[in-house]
């Protein structure tokens, strides 16, 4: 879990700075690389039109929705802003996809937080897309939006839960975490982890560009 790992301090720094809202932590895992994004959730809907989506969000991050239902509702919408044509074709343009369909997703509730941990390494299709993006590196600018799918009239219209943009990523500047965590708390937990905990020593997946 990225959120609980004291070595990464992903959530701890936010809490120390005074952030007390509910946090949603999204962790894409392609060991040894991890892309971790954190959103602080609004306490209420921004407008009457968003009330249904905000109530659905409350169910998603709370205890009223189990993992199976979450997997059927959590959608991602990728958008390539800049990049080679093969990358655009591979990723698609504004094509929404249910994240848990074909990709193992785990959910870890914590103290006023929910971590969504996505095992990219366990899906051959997701690995193919991710490795293509990594190889393209600085030539790519991509946005990813997150949506909880509404299935009833009261849950519509759907709202963008959050999003992020990666602009011309430089893998030579990725942050290294020497994870002194146990098997549950390691940010590398679940894929390629050394048995017995301790410092994680994992091999880079084949096909990635060098980062040293």
CSV table of C-alpha atoms in Angstrom, one decimal, residues 1-210:
chain,number,residue,atom,x,y,z
A,1,UNK,CA,0.0,0.0,0.0
A,2,UNK,CA,1.4,3.3,-1.1
A,3,UNK,CA,-0.7,5.3,1.4
A,4,UNK,CA,0.5,3.3,4.4
A,5,UNK,CA,4.2,3.1,3.6
A,6,UNK,CA,6.3,5.3,5.8
A,7,UNK,CA,9.2,5.3,3.4
A,8,UNK,CA,7.1,6.8,0.6
A,9,UNK,CA,5.2,9.2,2.9
A,10,UNK,CA,2.6,9.8,0.2
A,11,UNK,CA,-0.3,10.5,2.5
A,12,UNK,CA,1.7,11.3,5.7
A,13,UNK,CA,3.1,14.6,4.3
A,14,UNK,CA,-0.5,15.8,3.4
A,15,UNK,CA,-1.8,15.0,6.8
A,16,UNK,CA,1.1,16.8,8.5
A,17,UNK,CA,0.4,19.9,6.3
A,18,UNK,CA,-3.1,20.0,7.8
A,19,UNK,CA,-5.1,18.2,5.1
A,20,UNK,CA,-8.0,16.6,6.9
A,21,UNK,CA,-10.4,15.7,4.1
A,22,UNK,CA,-11.2,12.2,2.8
A,23,UNK,CA,-8.4,11.2,0.4
A,24,UNK,CA,-8.6,9.0,-2.7
A,25,UNK,CA,-5.2,7.4,-3.5
A,26,UNK,CA,-4.8,5.9,-7.0
A,27,UNK,CA,-1.7,3.7,-7.4
A,28,UNK,CA,-0.8,2.3,-10.8
A,29,UNK,CA,1.8,-0.4,-10.3
A,30,UNK,CA,4.2,-1.6,-12.9
A,31,UNK,CA,7.0,-2.7,-10.6
A,32,UNK,CA,9.4,-1.2,-9.9
A,33,UNK,CA,7.6,1.9,-11.2
A,34,UNK,CA,4.6,3.3,-9.4
A,35,UNK,CA,2.4,6.2,-10.4
A,36,UNK,CA,0.6,7.5,-7.3
A,37,UNK,CA,-2.0,10.3,-7.5
A,38,UNK,CA,-3.9,11.7,-4.5
A,39,UNK,CA,-7.2,13.6,-4.5
A,40,UNK,CA,-8.8,15.4,-1.5
A,41,UNK,CA,-12.6,14.8,-1.9
A,42,UNK,CA,-15.0,17.8,-1.5
A,43,UNK,CA,-17.3,17.6,1.5
A,44,UNK,CA,-20.4,18.3,-0.6
A,45,UNK,CA,-21.6,18.6,-4.2
A,46,UNK,CA,-20.4,21.8,-6.0
A,47,UNK,CA,-23.9,22.2,-7.6
A,48,UNK,CA,-27.3,20.7,-7.4
A,49,UNK,CA,-26.7,18.9,-10.7
A,50,UNK,CA,-23.7,17.1,-9.1
A,51,UNK,CA,-25.6,15.9,-6.0
A,52,UNK,CA,-26.3,12.4,-7.4
A,53,UNK,CA,-22.6,11.9,-8.4
A,54,UNK,CA,-21.4,13.2,-5.0
A,55,UNK,CA,-23.7,10.7,-3.2
A,56,UNK,CA,-22.3,7.9,-5.5
A,57,UNK,CA,-18.8,9.0,-4.6
A,58,UNK,CA,-19.6,8.8,-0.9
A,59,UNK,CA,-20.8,5.2,-1.4
A,60,UNK,CA,-17.7,4.4,-3.5
A,61,UNK,CA,-15.2,5.6,-0.9
A,62,UNK,CA,-17.3,4.4,2.1
A,63,UNK,CA,-18.3,0.9,3.3
A,64,UNK,CA,-21.6,0.8,1.3
A,65,UNK,CA,-19.9,-0.5,-1.9
A,66,UNK,CA,-17.9,-3.7,-2.1
A,67,UNK,CA,-15.0,-4.3,-4.4
A,68,UNK,CA,-17.0,-6.1,-7.0
A,69,UNK,CA,-19.3,-3.1,-7.5
A,70,UNK,CA,-16.4,-0.7,-7.5
A,71,UNK,CA,-14.8,-2.7,-10.2
A,72,UNK,CA,-17.9,-2.4,-12.3
A,73,UNK,CA,-18.2,1.4,-11.9
A,74,UNK,CA,-14.7,2.9,-11.9
A,75,UNK,CA,-13.9,4.2,-15.4
A,76,UNK,CA,-10.8,5.9,-16.8
A,77,UNK,CA,-10.8,8.3,-19.8
A,78,UNK,CA,-7.4,8.7,-21.4
A,79,UNK,CA,-6.6,11.6,-23.8
A,80,UNK,CA,-3.4,11.9,-25.7
A,81,UNK,CA,-2.6,15.7,-26.1
A,82,UNK,CA,0.7,15.2,-27.8
A,83,UNK,CA,2.4,12.0,-29.1
A,84,UNK,CA,3.3,9.8,-32.0
A,85,UNK,CA,0.4,8.4,-34.1
A,86,UNK,CA,1.0,4.8,-33.0
A,87,UNK,CA,0.6,5.8,-29.3
A,88,UNK,CA,-2.6,7.7,-30.1
A,89,UNK,CA,-4.0,4.6,-31.9
A,90,UNK,CA,-3.0,2.3,-29.1
A,91,UNK,CA,-4.4,4.4,-26.3
A,92,UNK,CA,-7.5,5.7,-28.1
A,93,UNK,CA,-9.0,9.2,-27.9
A,94,UNK,CA,-11.4,9.9,-25.0
A,95,UNK,CA,-12.5,6.3,-24.9
A,96,UNK,CA,-13.9,5.5,-21.5
A,97,UNK,CA,-13.0,2.0,-20.1
A,98,UNK,CA,-14.0,0.2,-16.9
A,99,UNK,CA,-10.7,-0.1,-15.1
A,100,UNK,CA,-11.4,-3.3,-13.3
A,101,UNK,CA,-12.4,-5.2,-16.5
A,102,UNK,CA,-9.3,-7.3,-17.2
A,103,UNK,CA,-7.0,-5.5,-14.8
A,104,UNK,CA,-6.7,-6.7,-11.1
A,105,UNK,CA,-7.7,-3.8,-8.8
A,106,UNK,CA,-7.5,-3.9,-5.0
A,107,UNK,CA,-9.1,-1.5,-2.5
A,108,UNK,CA,-7.5,-0.6,0.8
A,109,UNK,CA,-9.6,1.6,3.2
A,110,UNK,CA,-7.5,3.5,5.7
A,111,UNK,CA,-7.9,6.3,8.2
A,112,UNK,CA,-10.2,8.7,6.2
A,113,UNK,CA,-8.7,7.4,2.9
A,114,UNK,CA,-9.2,4.8,0.2
A,115,UNK,CA,-6.4,3.5,-1.9
A,116,UNK,CA,-7.2,2.1,-5.3
A,117,UNK,CA,-4.2,-0.2,-6.3
A,118,UNK,CA,-4.1,-1.2,-10.0
A,119,UNK,CA,-1.8,-4.1,-10.9
A,120,UNK,CA,-0.7,-3.1,-14.4
A,121,UNK,CA,1.9,-5.9,-14.4
A,122,UNK,CA,-0.9,-8.5,-14.1
A,123,UNK,CA,-2.6,-7.5,-17.4
A,124,UNK,CA,-0.8,-8.2,-20.7
A,125,UNK,CA,-2.9,-5.5,-22.5
A,126,UNK,CA,-2.3,-2.9,-19.8
A,127,UNK,CA,1.4,-3.7,-19.8
A,128,UNK,CA,1.6,-3.3,-23.6
A,129,UNK,CA,0.0,0.2,-23.4
A,130,UNK,CA,2.1,1.3,-20.4
A,131,UNK,CA,5.4,0.1,-21.9
A,132,UNK,CA,4.6,1.9,-25.1
A,133,UNK,CA,4.0,5.1,-23.2
A,134,UNK,CA,7.2,4.7,-21.2
A,135,UNK,CA,9.3,4.1,-24.4
A,136,UNK,CA,7.8,7.2,-26.0
A,137,UNK,CA,8.6,9.1,-22.7
A,138,UNK,CA,9.2,12.8,-23.3
A,139,UNK,CA,7.4,12.8,-26.6
A,140,UNK,CA,4.0,12.1,-24.9
A,141,UNK,CA,1.6,14.4,-23.1
A,142,UNK,CA,-1.4,12.5,-21.7
A,143,UNK,CA,-4.4,13.3,-19.5
A,144,UNK,CA,-6.4,10.7,-17.6
A,145,UNK,CA,-9.8,11.4,-16.1
A,146,UNK,CA,-11.5,9.3,-13.5
A,147,UNK,CA,-15.3,8.7,-13.4
A,148,UNK,CA,-17.6,6.6,-11.3
A,149,UNK,CA,-20.2,5.2,-13.7
A,150,UNK,CA,-23.8,6.1,-12.9
A,151,UNK,CA,-26.3,3.3,-13.4
A,152,UNK,CA,-29.6,4.9,-12.3
A,153,UNK,CA,-31.3,8.1,-13.1
A,154,UNK,CA,-30.5,9.5,-9.6
A,155,UNK,CA,-26.8,8.9,-10.2
A,156,UNK,CA,-26.7,11.0,-13.4
A,157,UNK,CA,-25.3,13.1,-14.9
A,158,UNK,CA,-21.8,11.5,-14.4
A,159,UNK,CA,-19.1,13.8,-13.1
A,160,UNK,CA,-15.4,13.8,-13.5
A,161,UNK,CA,-14.1,12.6,-10.2
A,162,UNK,CA,-10.6,13.8,-10.8
A,163,UNK,CA,-7.8,13.8,-13.3
A,164,UNK,CA,-4.2,14.4,-13.9
A,165,UNK,CA,-1.8,15.2,-16.7
A,166,UNK,CA,1.7,13.8,-17.5
A,167,UNK,CA,3.7,16.1,-19.7
A,168,UNK,CA,6.9,14.9,-21.4
A,169,UNK,CA,7.9,12.5,-18.5
A,170,UNK,CA,11.6,12.3,-17.8
A,171,UNK,CA,12.2,8.9,-16.3
A,172,UNK,CA,15.8,9.9,-15.3
A,173,UNK,CA,14.2,12.0,-12.5
A,174,UNK,CA,11.8,9.4,-11.0
A,175,UNK,CA,11.7,9.4,-7.3
A,176,UNK,CA,13.4,6.3,-5.7
A,177,UNK,CA,11.9,4.9,-2.5
A,178,UNK,CA,14.0,2.4,-0.5
A,179,UNK,CA,11.0,0.8,1.1
A,180,UNK,CA,11.7,-0.4,4.6
A,181,UNK,CA,8.2,-1.7,5.0
A,182,UNK,CA,6.6,-5.1,5.6
A,183,UNK,CA,4.9,-7.0,2.9
A,184,UNK,CA,1.5,-5.3,3.4
A,185,UNK,CA,2.8,-1.8,3.6
A,186,UNK,CA,5.5,-1.8,0.9
A,187,UNK,CA,4.7,0.4,-2.1
A,188,UNK,CA,5.9,-2.5,-4.1
A,189,UNK,CA,3.5,-4.9,-2.4
A,190,UNK,CA,1.7,-7.4,-4.6
A,191,UNK,CA,4.1,-7.5,-7.6
A,192,UNK,CA,7.8,-8.5,-7.5
A,193,UNK,CA,8.1,-8.2,-3.8
A,194,UNK,CA,10.9,-9.9,-1.9
A,195,UNK,CA,9.6,-12.4,0.7
A,196,UNK,CA,10.1,-11.5,4.3
A,197,UNK,CA,9.8,-7.7,3.9
A,198,UNK,CA,12.7,-5.4,4.3
A,199,UNK,CA,14.2,-3.3,1.6
A,200,UNK,CA,12.6,-4.1,-1.8
A,201,UNK,CA,15.0,-5.3,-4.5
A,202,UNK,CA,13.1,-5.9,-7.8
A,203,UNK,CA,14.2,-6.2,-11.4
A,204,UNK,CA,13.0,-3.7,-14.0
A,205,UNK,CA,10.5,-5.1,-16.4
A,206,UNK,CA,12.1,-5.9,-19.8
A,207,UNK,CA,11.6,-3.3,-22.5
A,208,UNK,CA,11.7,-0.2,-20.3
A,209,UNK,CA,14.1,2.6,-21.2
A,210,UNK,CA,17.1,3.1,-18.9
